[in-house]
């Protein structure tokens, strides 16, 4: 069935707007800092962060002296990024826009980064080609994504079991396999390096972990809003059990290792 990409994009924008993602985003600081190291972000470089949310990766680049811009399609998240940038005196440029149609000329940035952002856009080929287009020749595109295995991959699969089918949606895991990434970036890249990394999520308890996914992750919150009370309770229970399975902390709190891919694409 043909995908209605503009409609899917609009649904996703509403989903990411619904949750309080900014409250959760500090848990993702580590992959942002690591990605800026991996693309060797240096003072004076122009860096674009796609799907910046409340600004994590753009801020990490700006702290390294880069002239950083953050793009997202959720205005309230950009407002949070602006507050954080002002608090640190970093002068981020913040732009409302869609990862599938970046509002920048060809070959503008020394590095284009995206931490768990670009992977969610419905038109995956278009998004990958936009990241390549706005990057200078010889520059780097650094992306993090979730593989099908591990905590996040299983989280998506659990949630998908409860979600009404989305017409025409492409599988998000294409960004999470070496093969899929090579097909997305292959033609425009001189190299696609993929490595597996981990970061840790921390919650007050297994149950609070499930609660955070419901309230802070727009797409998961959206699934809750579309199902009846009985299924809501079963999804909440499945998420709590999922956090518990991965929890490596004792004493009632939760520490969850999350496997992710860090992808560095060199543009030829
Ligand atoms: C998991 S959050 C990550 C946010 C941020 N990179 C971080 O590490 O905190 C995904 C972000 O991608 C944004 N996003 C998803 N699809 C997008 C699209 N098509 N265009 C622009 N932003 C998008 C969402 O609004 C959200 O802020």
Coordinates of C-alpha atoms and ligand atoms in Angstrom, one line a residue:
X1 CA 0.0 0.0 0.0
X2 CA 1.4 3.4 -1.0
X3 CA 2.6 5.5 1.9
X4 CA 1.1 9.0 2.5
X5 CA 4.4 10.5 3.6
X6 CA 3.2 14.0 4.4
X7 CA 0.4 12.6 6.5
X8 CA 2.8 10.2 8.3
X9 CA 5.2 13.1 9.0
X10 CA 2.4 15.2 10.4
X11 CA 1.3 12.4 12.7
X12 CA 4.9 12.0 13.9
X13 CA 5.2 15.7 14.5
X14 CA 2.0 15.5 16.6
X15 CA 3.4 12.5 18.5
X16 CA 6.7 14.1 19.3
X17 CA 4.9 17.3 20.4
X18 CA 2.6 15.3 22.7
X19 CA 5.2 13.9 25.1
X20 CA 7.5 15.9 27.4
X21 CA 10.6 14.7 25.7
X22 CA 12.8 17.6 27.1
X23 CA 12.3 16.1 30.6
X24 CA 13.9 12.8 29.4
X25 CA 16.5 14.2 27.0
X26 CA 19.3 14.6 29.6
X27 CA 19.5 10.8 29.8
X28 CA 20.8 10.9 26.2
X29 CA 23.7 13.3 26.8
X30 CA 26.3 10.5 26.6
X31 CA 25.6 9.5 23.0
X32 CA 25.6 13.2 22.0
X33 CA 29.0 13.9 23.6
X34 CA 30.4 10.7 22.2
X35 CA 29.2 11.4 18.6
X36 CA 30.8 14.9 18.7
X37 CA 34.1 13.1 19.6
X38 CA 33.6 10.6 16.8
X39 CA 33.1 13.2 14.1
X40 CA 36.0 15.1 15.6
X41 CA 33.9 18.3 16.0
X42 CA 36.4 21.2 16.2
X43 CA 36.2 24.9 17.1
X44 CA 35.1 27.0 14.1
X45 CA 33.4 24.2 12.2
X46 CA 29.8 24.5 11.1
X47 CA 27.7 21.7 12.5
X48 CA 24.0 20.8 12.0
X49 CA 22.1 18.6 14.5
X50 CA 19.0 17.1 12.8
X51 CA 16.2 16.2 15.2
X52 CA 17.9 18.2 17.9
X53 CA 14.9 18.0 20.3
X54 CA 15.9 20.2 23.3
X55 CA 19.3 20.6 21.8
X56 CA 21.6 17.9 23.3
X57 CA 23.9 17.3 20.3
X58 CA 23.9 20.8 19.0
X59 CA 24.9 22.0 22.5
X60 CA 27.6 19.3 22.7
X61 CA 29.1 20.7 19.4
X62 CA 28.8 24.3 20.5
X63 CA 30.6 23.5 23.8
X64 CA 33.5 22.4 21.5
X65 CA 33.5 25.8 19.9
X66 CA 31.6 24.8 16.8
X67 CA 29.1 27.2 15.2
X68 CA 26.2 24.8 15.7
X69 CA 22.6 24.7 14.4
X70 CA 19.8 22.5 15.6
X71 CA 16.8 21.6 13.5
X72 CA 13.6 20.0 14.7
X73 CA 9.9 19.9 13.7
X74 CA 8.6 20.4 17.2
X75 CA 8.6 24.1 18.2
X76 CA 8.3 23.7 22.0
X77 CA 11.4 21.5 22.0
X78 CA 13.3 24.2 20.1
X79 CA 12.2 26.7 22.7
X80 CA 13.8 24.5 25.4
X81 CA 17.0 24.2 23.3
X82 CA 17.0 28.0 23.1
X83 CA 16.8 28.3 26.9
X84 CA 19.6 25.8 27.4
X85 CA 21.8 27.6 24.8
X86 CA 21.1 31.0 26.6
X87 CA 21.9 29.5 30.0
X88 CA 25.3 28.3 28.7
X89 CA 25.9 31.4 26.5
X90 CA 26.4 29.2 23.5
X91 CA 24.4 31.0 20.7
X92 CA 22.9 28.0 19.0
X93 CA 21.0 28.7 15.8
X94 CA 17.6 26.9 16.1
X95 CA 15.6 26.1 13.0
X96 CA 12.1 24.7 12.7
X97 CA 12.1 22.3 9.8
X98 CA 11.8 18.7 8.5
X99 CA 14.7 16.3 8.3
X100 CA 13.3 15.2 4.9
X101 CA 13.6 18.7 3.4
X102 CA 16.5 20.5 5.1
X103 CA 16.2 24.3 4.6
X104 CA 19.9 24.8 3.8
X105 CA 22.0 25.0 0.6
X106 CA 24.1 22.1 -0.6
X107 CA 27.4 21.6 1.1
X108 CA 26.9 24.0 4.0
X109 CA 28.2 22.0 7.0
X110 CA 31.5 20.5 8.0
X111 CA 29.5 17.9 10.0
X112 CA 25.9 16.8 10.1
X113 CA 24.9 14.9 13.2
X114 CA 21.7 13.2 14.4
X115 CA 21.2 11.4 17.7
X116 CA 18.1 9.1 17.4
X117 CA 16.4 11.8 15.2
X118 CA 16.8 11.2 11.5
X119 CA 16.0 7.5 12.0
X120 CA 12.4 8.3 12.7
X121 CA 11.6 10.3 9.5
X122 CA 9.1 8.4 7.3
X123 CA 11.0 8.9 4.0
X124 CA 14.3 7.2 4.9
X125 CA 16.0 7.5 1.5
X126 CA 15.1 11.2 1.2
X127 CA 16.3 11.9 4.8
X128 CA 19.7 10.1 4.2
X129 CA 20.2 12.0 0.9
X130 CA 19.3 15.3 2.7
X131 CA 22.0 14.7 5.4
X132 CA 24.5 14.0 2.6
X133 CA 23.4 17.0 0.5
X134 CA 24.0 19.7 3.2
X135 CA 27.3 18.2 4.2
X136 CA 30.5 19.5 2.6
X137 CA 32.7 17.2 0.5
X138 CA 35.1 15.4 2.8
X139 CA 32.8 16.2 5.8
X140 CA 31.3 13.7 8.2
X141 CA 27.7 12.6 8.9
X142 CA 27.4 11.1 12.3
X143 CA 24.2 9.3 13.2
X144 CA 23.1 7.2 16.1
X145 CA 20.3 4.6 15.7
X146 CA 18.8 1.6 17.4
X147 CA 19.4 -1.9 16.2
X148 CA 16.7 -4.6 16.3
X149 CA 18.4 -6.3 19.2
X150 CA 18.8 -4.9 22.7
X151 CA 16.7 -2.8 25.0
X152 CA 15.5 -0.1 22.6
X153 CA 14.9 -2.5 19.6
X154 CA 12.7 -4.8 21.8
X155 CA 11.0 -1.7 23.3
X156 CA 9.9 -0.7 19.7
X157 CA 8.7 -4.3 19.0
X158 CA 6.7 -4.5 22.3
X159 CA 5.0 -1.1 21.6
X160 CA 4.3 -2.1 17.9
X161 CA 2.4 -5.2 19.1
X162 CA -0.2 -2.8 20.7
X163 CA -0.2 -0.1 18.0
X164 CA -2.8 0.1 15.3
X165 CA -1.0 -0.6 11.9
X166 CA 0.5 2.5 10.3
X167 CA -0.2 2.6 6.6
X168 CA 3.0 2.6 4.5
X169 CA 5.5 3.1 7.4
X170 CA 9.0 1.9 6.5
X171 CA 10.7 -0.3 9.1
X172 CA 12.6 1.9 11.5
X173 CA 15.3 -0.8 11.9
X174 CA 16.7 -0.1 8.4
X175 CA 18.7 2.6 10.2
X176 CA 19.8 0.0 12.7
X177 CA 21.5 -2.6 10.5
X178 CA 24.9 -2.3 8.7
X179 CA 23.2 -3.5 5.5
X180 CA 20.4 -1.0 5.7
X181 CA 22.7 1.9 6.4
X182 CA 25.0 1.0 3.5
X183 CA 22.0 1.0 1.2
X184 CA 20.8 4.3 2.6
X185 CA 24.2 6.1 2.4
X186 CA 26.2 3.9 0.0
X187 CA 26.1 5.9 -3.2
X188 CA 27.1 9.3 -1.8
X189 CA 29.6 8.1 0.7
X190 CA 33.3 7.1 0.6
X191 CA 32.9 5.1 3.8
X192 CA 30.2 4.0 6.2
X193 CA 31.7 2.9 9.6
X194 CA 29.3 1.3 12.0
X195 CA 30.1 0.5 15.6
X196 CA 27.9 -0.8 18.5
X197 CA 27.9 1.3 21.7
X198 CA 26.0 1.4 24.9
X199 CA 24.7 4.0 27.3
X200 CA 22.6 3.6 30.5
X201 CA 19.2 4.8 31.3
X202 CA 18.4 5.5 35.0
X203 CA 15.0 5.4 36.6
X204 CA 13.6 5.4 40.2
X205 CA 12.1 2.0 39.6
X206 CA 11.0 -0.4 36.8
X207 CA 7.5 1.1 37.0
X208 CA 8.8 4.6 36.8
X209 CA 10.8 3.6 33.7
X210 CA 7.6 2.5 32.0
X211 CA 5.9 5.7 33.1
X212 CA 8.7 7.8 31.5
X213 CA 8.3 6.0 28.2
X214 CA 4.6 6.7 28.3
X215 CA 4.9 10.4 29.2
X216 CA 8.1 11.5 27.5
X217 CA 8.3 9.4 24.3
X218 CA 5.6 11.0 22.1
X219 CA 5.3 7.9 19.7
X220 CA 4.8 5.6 22.7
X221 CA 2.4 8.0 24.4
X222 CA 0.5 8.2 21.1
X223 CA 0.0 4.4 21.1
X224 CA -1.4 4.6 24.6
X225 CA -3.8 7.3 23.5
X226 CA -5.2 5.1 20.6
X227 CA -6.0 2.0 22.6
X228 CA -8.6 1.1 25.2
X229 CA -8.0 1.0 29.0
X230 CA -7.5 -2.8 29.1
X231 CA -4.8 -2.7 26.5
X232 CA -3.3 0.4 28.1
X233 CA -2.9 -1.6 31.3
X234 CA -1.3 -4.5 29.5
X235 CA 1.1 -2.2 27.6
X236 CA 2.1 -0.5 30.9
X237 CA 2.8 -4.0 32.4
X238 CA 4.7 -5.2 29.4
X239 CA 6.9 -2.0 29.5
X240 CA 7.5 -2.4 33.3
X241 CA 8.5 -6.1 32.7
X242 CA 10.8 -5.0 29.9
X243 CA 12.7 -2.5 32.1
X244 CA 12.9 -5.2 34.8
X245 CA 14.4 -7.7 32.4
X246 CA 17.3 -5.4 31.6
X247 CA 17.6 -3.7 35.0
X248 CA 21.2 -4.3 36.3
X249 CA 20.7 -2.3 39.6
X250 CA 19.7 -3.6 43.0
X251 CA 17.8 -1.9 45.7
X252 CA 14.6 -0.9 43.8
X253 CA 16.1 1.6 41.4
X254 CA 16.6 0.8 37.7
X255 CA 19.8 1.1 35.5
X256 CA 19.3 -0.1 32.0
X257 CA 22.0 -0.6 29.4
X258 CA 20.9 0.4 25.9
X259 CA 22.6 -0.9 22.8
X260 CA 22.9 1.5 19.9
X261 CA 24.7 2.0 16.6
X262 CA 27.0 4.9 16.0
X263 CA 27.5 5.5 12.3
X264 CA 30.1 7.7 10.7
X265 CA 29.6 8.4 7.0
X266 CA 32.4 10.2 5.1
X267 CA 31.1 12.2 2.1
X268 CA 33.2 11.9 -1.0
Ligands
LIG1 C1 14.4 10.6 20.3 S1 14.3 12.3 20.0 C2 16.0 12.8 20.1 C3 16.2 14.2 20.3 C4 17.7 14.7 20.5 N1 18.5 14.3 19.3 C5 18.3 14.1 21.7 O1 19.3 13.3 21.6 O2 17.9 14.5 22.8 C6 13.9 12.4 18.3 C7 13.8 13.9 17.9 O3 13.7 13.9 16.4 C8 12.7 14.8 16.0 N2 12.2 14.4 14.7 C9 11.6 13.2 14.4 N3 11.3 13.2 13.1 C10 11.7 14.4 12.6 C11 11.6 15.0 11.3 N4 11.0 14.4 10.2 N5 12.1 16.3 11.1 C12 12.6 17.0 12.2 N6 12.7 16.5 13.4 C13 12.2 15.2 13.6 C14 11.6 14.7 17.1 O4 10.8 15.9 17.2 C15 12.5 14.6 18.4 O5 12.9 15.8 18.9

